[in-house]
mmCIF file of C-alpha atoms in Angstrom:
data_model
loop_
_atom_site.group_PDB
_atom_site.id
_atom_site.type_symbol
_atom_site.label_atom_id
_atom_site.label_comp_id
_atom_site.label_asym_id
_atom_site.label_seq_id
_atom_site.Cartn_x
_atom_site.Cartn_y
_atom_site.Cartn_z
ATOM 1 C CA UNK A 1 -38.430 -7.780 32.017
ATOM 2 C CA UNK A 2 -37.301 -7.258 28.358
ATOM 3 C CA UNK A 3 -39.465 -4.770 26.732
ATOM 4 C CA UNK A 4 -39.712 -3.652 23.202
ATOM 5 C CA UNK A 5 -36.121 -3.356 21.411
ATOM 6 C CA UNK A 6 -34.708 -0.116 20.409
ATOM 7 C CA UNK A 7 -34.688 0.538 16.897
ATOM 8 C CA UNK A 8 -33.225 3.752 15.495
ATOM 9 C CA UNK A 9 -35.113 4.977 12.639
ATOM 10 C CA UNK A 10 -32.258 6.402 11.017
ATOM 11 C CA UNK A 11 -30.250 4.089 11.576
ATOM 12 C CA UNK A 12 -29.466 3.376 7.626
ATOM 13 C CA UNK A 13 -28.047 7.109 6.949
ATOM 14 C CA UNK A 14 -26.125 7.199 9.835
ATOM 15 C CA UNK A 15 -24.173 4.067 8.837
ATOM 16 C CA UNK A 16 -23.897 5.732 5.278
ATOM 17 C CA UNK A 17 -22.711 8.848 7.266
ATOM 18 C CA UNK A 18 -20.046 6.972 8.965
ATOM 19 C CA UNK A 19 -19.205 5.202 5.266
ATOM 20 C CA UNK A 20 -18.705 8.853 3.683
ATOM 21 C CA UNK A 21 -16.739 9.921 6.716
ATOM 22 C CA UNK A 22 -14.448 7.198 6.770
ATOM 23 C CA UNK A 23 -13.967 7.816 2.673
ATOM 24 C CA UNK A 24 -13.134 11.007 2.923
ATOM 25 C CA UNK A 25 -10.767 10.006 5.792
ATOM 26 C CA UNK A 26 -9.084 7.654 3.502
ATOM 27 C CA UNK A 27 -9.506 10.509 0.580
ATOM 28 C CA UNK A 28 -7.425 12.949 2.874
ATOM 29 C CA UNK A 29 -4.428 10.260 3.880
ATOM 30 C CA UNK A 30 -3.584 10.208 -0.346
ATOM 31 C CA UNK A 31 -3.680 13.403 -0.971
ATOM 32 C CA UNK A 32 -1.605 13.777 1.957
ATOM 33 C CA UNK A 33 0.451 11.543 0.619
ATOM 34 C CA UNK A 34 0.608 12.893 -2.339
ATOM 35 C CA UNK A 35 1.358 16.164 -1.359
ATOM 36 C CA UNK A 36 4.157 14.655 0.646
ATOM 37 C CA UNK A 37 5.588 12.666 -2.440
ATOM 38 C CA UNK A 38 4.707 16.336 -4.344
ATOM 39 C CA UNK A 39 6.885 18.366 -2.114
ATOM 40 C CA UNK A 40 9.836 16.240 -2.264
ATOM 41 C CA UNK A 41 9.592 16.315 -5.633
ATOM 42 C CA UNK A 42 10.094 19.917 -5.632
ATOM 43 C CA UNK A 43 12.840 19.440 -3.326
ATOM 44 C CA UNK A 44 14.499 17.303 -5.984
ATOM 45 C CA UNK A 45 13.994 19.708 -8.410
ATOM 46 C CA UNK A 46 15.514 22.552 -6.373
ATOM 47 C CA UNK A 47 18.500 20.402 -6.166
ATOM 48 C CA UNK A 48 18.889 20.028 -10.055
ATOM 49 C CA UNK A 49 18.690 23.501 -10.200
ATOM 50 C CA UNK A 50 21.092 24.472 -7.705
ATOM 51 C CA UNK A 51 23.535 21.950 -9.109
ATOM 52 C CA UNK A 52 23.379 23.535 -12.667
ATOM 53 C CA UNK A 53 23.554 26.965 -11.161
ATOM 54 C CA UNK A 54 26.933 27.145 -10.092
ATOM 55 C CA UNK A 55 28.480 24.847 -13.648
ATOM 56 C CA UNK A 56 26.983 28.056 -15.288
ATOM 57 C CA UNK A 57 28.523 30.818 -13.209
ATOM 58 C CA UNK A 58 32.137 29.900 -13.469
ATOM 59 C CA UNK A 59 34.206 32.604 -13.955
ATOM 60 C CA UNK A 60 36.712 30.372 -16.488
ATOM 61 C CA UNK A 61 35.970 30.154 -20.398
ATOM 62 C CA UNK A 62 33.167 27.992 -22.001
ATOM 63 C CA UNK A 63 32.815 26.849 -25.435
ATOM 64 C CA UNK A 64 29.617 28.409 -26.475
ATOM 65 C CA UNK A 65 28.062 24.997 -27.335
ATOM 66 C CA UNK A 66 28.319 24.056 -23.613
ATOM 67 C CA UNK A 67 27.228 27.225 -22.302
ATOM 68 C CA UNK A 68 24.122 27.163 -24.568
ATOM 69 C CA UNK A 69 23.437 23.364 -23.631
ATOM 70 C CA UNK A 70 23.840 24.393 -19.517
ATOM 71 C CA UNK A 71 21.880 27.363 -20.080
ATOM 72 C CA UNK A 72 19.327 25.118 -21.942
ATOM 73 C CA UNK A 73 19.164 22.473 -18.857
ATOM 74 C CA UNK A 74 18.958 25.054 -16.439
ATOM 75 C CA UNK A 75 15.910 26.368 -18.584
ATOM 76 C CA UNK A 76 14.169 22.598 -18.474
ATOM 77 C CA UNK A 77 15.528 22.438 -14.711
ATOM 78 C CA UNK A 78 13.517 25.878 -13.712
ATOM 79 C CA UNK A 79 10.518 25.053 -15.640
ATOM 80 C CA UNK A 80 10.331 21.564 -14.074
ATOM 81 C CA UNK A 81 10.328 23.112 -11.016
ATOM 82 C CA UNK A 82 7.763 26.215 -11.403
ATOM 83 C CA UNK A 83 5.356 22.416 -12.625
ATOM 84 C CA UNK A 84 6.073 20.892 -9.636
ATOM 85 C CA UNK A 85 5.416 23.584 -7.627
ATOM 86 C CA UNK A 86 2.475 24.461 -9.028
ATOM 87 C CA UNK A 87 1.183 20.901 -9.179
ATOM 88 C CA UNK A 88 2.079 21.289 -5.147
ATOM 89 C CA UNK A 89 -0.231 24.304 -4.974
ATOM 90 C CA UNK A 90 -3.097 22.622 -6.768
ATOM 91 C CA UNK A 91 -2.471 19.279 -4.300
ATOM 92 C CA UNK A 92 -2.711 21.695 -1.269
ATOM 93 C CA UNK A 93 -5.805 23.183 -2.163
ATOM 94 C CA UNK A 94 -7.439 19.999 -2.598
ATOM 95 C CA UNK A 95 -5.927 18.416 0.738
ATOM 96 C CA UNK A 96 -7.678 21.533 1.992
ATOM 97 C CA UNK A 97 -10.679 20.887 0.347
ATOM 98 C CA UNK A 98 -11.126 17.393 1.400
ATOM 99 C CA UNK A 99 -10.286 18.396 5.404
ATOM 100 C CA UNK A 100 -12.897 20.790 5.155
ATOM 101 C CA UNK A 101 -15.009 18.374 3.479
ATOM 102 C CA UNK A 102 -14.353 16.065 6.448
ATOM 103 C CA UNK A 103 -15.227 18.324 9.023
ATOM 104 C CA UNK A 104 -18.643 18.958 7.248
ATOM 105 C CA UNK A 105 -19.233 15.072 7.074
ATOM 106 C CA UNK A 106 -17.466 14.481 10.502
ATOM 107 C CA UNK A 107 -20.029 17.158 12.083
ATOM 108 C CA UNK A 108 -23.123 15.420 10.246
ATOM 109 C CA UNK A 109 -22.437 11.915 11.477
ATOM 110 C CA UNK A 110 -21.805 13.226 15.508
ATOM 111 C CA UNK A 111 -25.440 15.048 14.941
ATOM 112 C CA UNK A 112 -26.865 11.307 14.324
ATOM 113 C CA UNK A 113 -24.803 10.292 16.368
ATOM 114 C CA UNK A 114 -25.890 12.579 19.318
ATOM 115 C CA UNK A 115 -30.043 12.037 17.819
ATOM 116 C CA UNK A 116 -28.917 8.459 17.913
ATOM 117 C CA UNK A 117 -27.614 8.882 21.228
ATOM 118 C CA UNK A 118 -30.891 10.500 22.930
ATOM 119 C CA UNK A 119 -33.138 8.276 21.579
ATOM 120 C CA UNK A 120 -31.620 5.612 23.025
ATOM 121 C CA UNK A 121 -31.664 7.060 26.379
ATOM 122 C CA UNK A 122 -35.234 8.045 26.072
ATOM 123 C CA UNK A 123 -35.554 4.884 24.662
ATOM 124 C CA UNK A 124 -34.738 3.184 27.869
ATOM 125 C CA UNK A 125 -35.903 5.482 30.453
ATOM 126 C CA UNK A 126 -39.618 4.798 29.225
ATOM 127 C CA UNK A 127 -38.589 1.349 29.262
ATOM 128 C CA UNK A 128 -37.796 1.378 32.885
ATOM 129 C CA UNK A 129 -40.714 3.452 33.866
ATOM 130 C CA UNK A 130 -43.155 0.903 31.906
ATOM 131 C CA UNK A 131 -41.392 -1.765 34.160
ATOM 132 C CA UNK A 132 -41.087 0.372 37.333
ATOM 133 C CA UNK A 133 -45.269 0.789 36.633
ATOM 134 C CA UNK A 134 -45.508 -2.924 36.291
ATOM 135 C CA UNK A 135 -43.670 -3.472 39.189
ATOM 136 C CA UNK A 136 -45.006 -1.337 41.369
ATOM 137 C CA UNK A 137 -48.929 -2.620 40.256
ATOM 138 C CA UNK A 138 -47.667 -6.152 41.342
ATOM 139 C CA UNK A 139 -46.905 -5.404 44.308
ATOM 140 C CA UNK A 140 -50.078 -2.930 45.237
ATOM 141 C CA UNK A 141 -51.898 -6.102 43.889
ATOM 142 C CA UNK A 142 -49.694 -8.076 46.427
ATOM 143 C CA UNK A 143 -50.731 -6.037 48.929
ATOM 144 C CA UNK A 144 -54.395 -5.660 48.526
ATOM 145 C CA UNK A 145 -54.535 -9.550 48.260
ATOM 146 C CA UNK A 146 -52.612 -9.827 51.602
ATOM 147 C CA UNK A 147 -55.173 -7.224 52.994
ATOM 148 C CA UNK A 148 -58.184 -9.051 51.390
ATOM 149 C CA UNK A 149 -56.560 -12.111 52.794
ATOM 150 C CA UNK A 150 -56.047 -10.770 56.198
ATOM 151 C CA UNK A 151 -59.316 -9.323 56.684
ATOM 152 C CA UNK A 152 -61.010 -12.643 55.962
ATOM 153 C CA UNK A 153 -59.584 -14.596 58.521
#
C-alpha cells in the first residue's frame, strides 16, 4: 500500500543550508589558496633579502654610491617583506574566520539534517502502522466472514 508521501516542511532552508555550506567550503579552499600563494611569497621575499644581506657585509671597499644603492634595496627588500607578512597575517585570520564560519553553518545543516532525518522515520513508522491496522482489519473481517460463513452451513 502506498500511503501519503513524505514531505519535509523545511525542506527549502535546508537545501539553502547545504548551498551556504558548500559556499563557504569553496570560500575556505581560496583563501587557502591564497594563503598558500601568500606564504611563498614571503618565502621569496626572504630570499631577496638574504641575497642582498651578504653583497652588503663584505668586508672589501665599496664606493659609497653602491653601498647607499644596496643599503637602499635591502631597505625596499625588508619592507616588502614585513607587507607580505603582514598581508599573510591578515589572510590567516580570515582562513580562520571562514573555518569557524563553516563549522557554525556545517553544525546548522546536520541539525536539519538530523530534524530531517526523524521525521522521516516517524514519517514511515505511522505509515506502516496505518497499513499494519489496515491489514490486520482485513483479515479480522476475513475471519468473521469465514465464521459467519461457517456457522451458516
Amino acid at each position: 500500500m502506498q500511503g501519503k508521501k513524505f514531505r519535509f516542511s523545511l525542506a527549502s532552508i535546508l537545501r539553502l543550508r547545504q548551498h551556504e555550506t558548500e559556499r563557504t567550503k569553496q570560500d575556505l579552499a581560496k583563501k587557502i589558496q591564497d594563503r598558500v600563494k601568500q606564504e611563498q611569497e614571503v618565502s621569496e621575499a626572504r630570499e631577496v633579502l638574504a641575497e642582498i644581506t651578504p653583497a652588503i657585509n663584505t668586508n672589501q671597499p665599496v664606493e659609497i654610491g653602491v653601498f647607499r644603492r644596496l643599503e637602499a634595496h635591502k631597505y625596499d627588500a625588508r619592507q616588502s617583506l614585513l607587507k607580505a607578512q603582514e598581508r599573510l597575517r591578515n589572510l590567516e585570520i580570515e582562513e580562520q574566520k571562514t573555518r569557524q564560519d563553516l563549522l557554525k553553518r556545517r553544525s546548522a545543516e546536520e541539525a536539519l539534517q538530523t530534524l530531517h532525518d526523524k521525521e522521516k522515520d516517524t514519517h514511515f513508522r505511522e505509515q506502516q502502522t496505518a497499513e499494519n491496522k489496515i491489514i490486520e482489519e482485513q483479515a479480522l473481517n476475513n475471519y468473521r466472514r469465514q465464521q459467519l460463513t461457517n456457522s451458516n452451513e
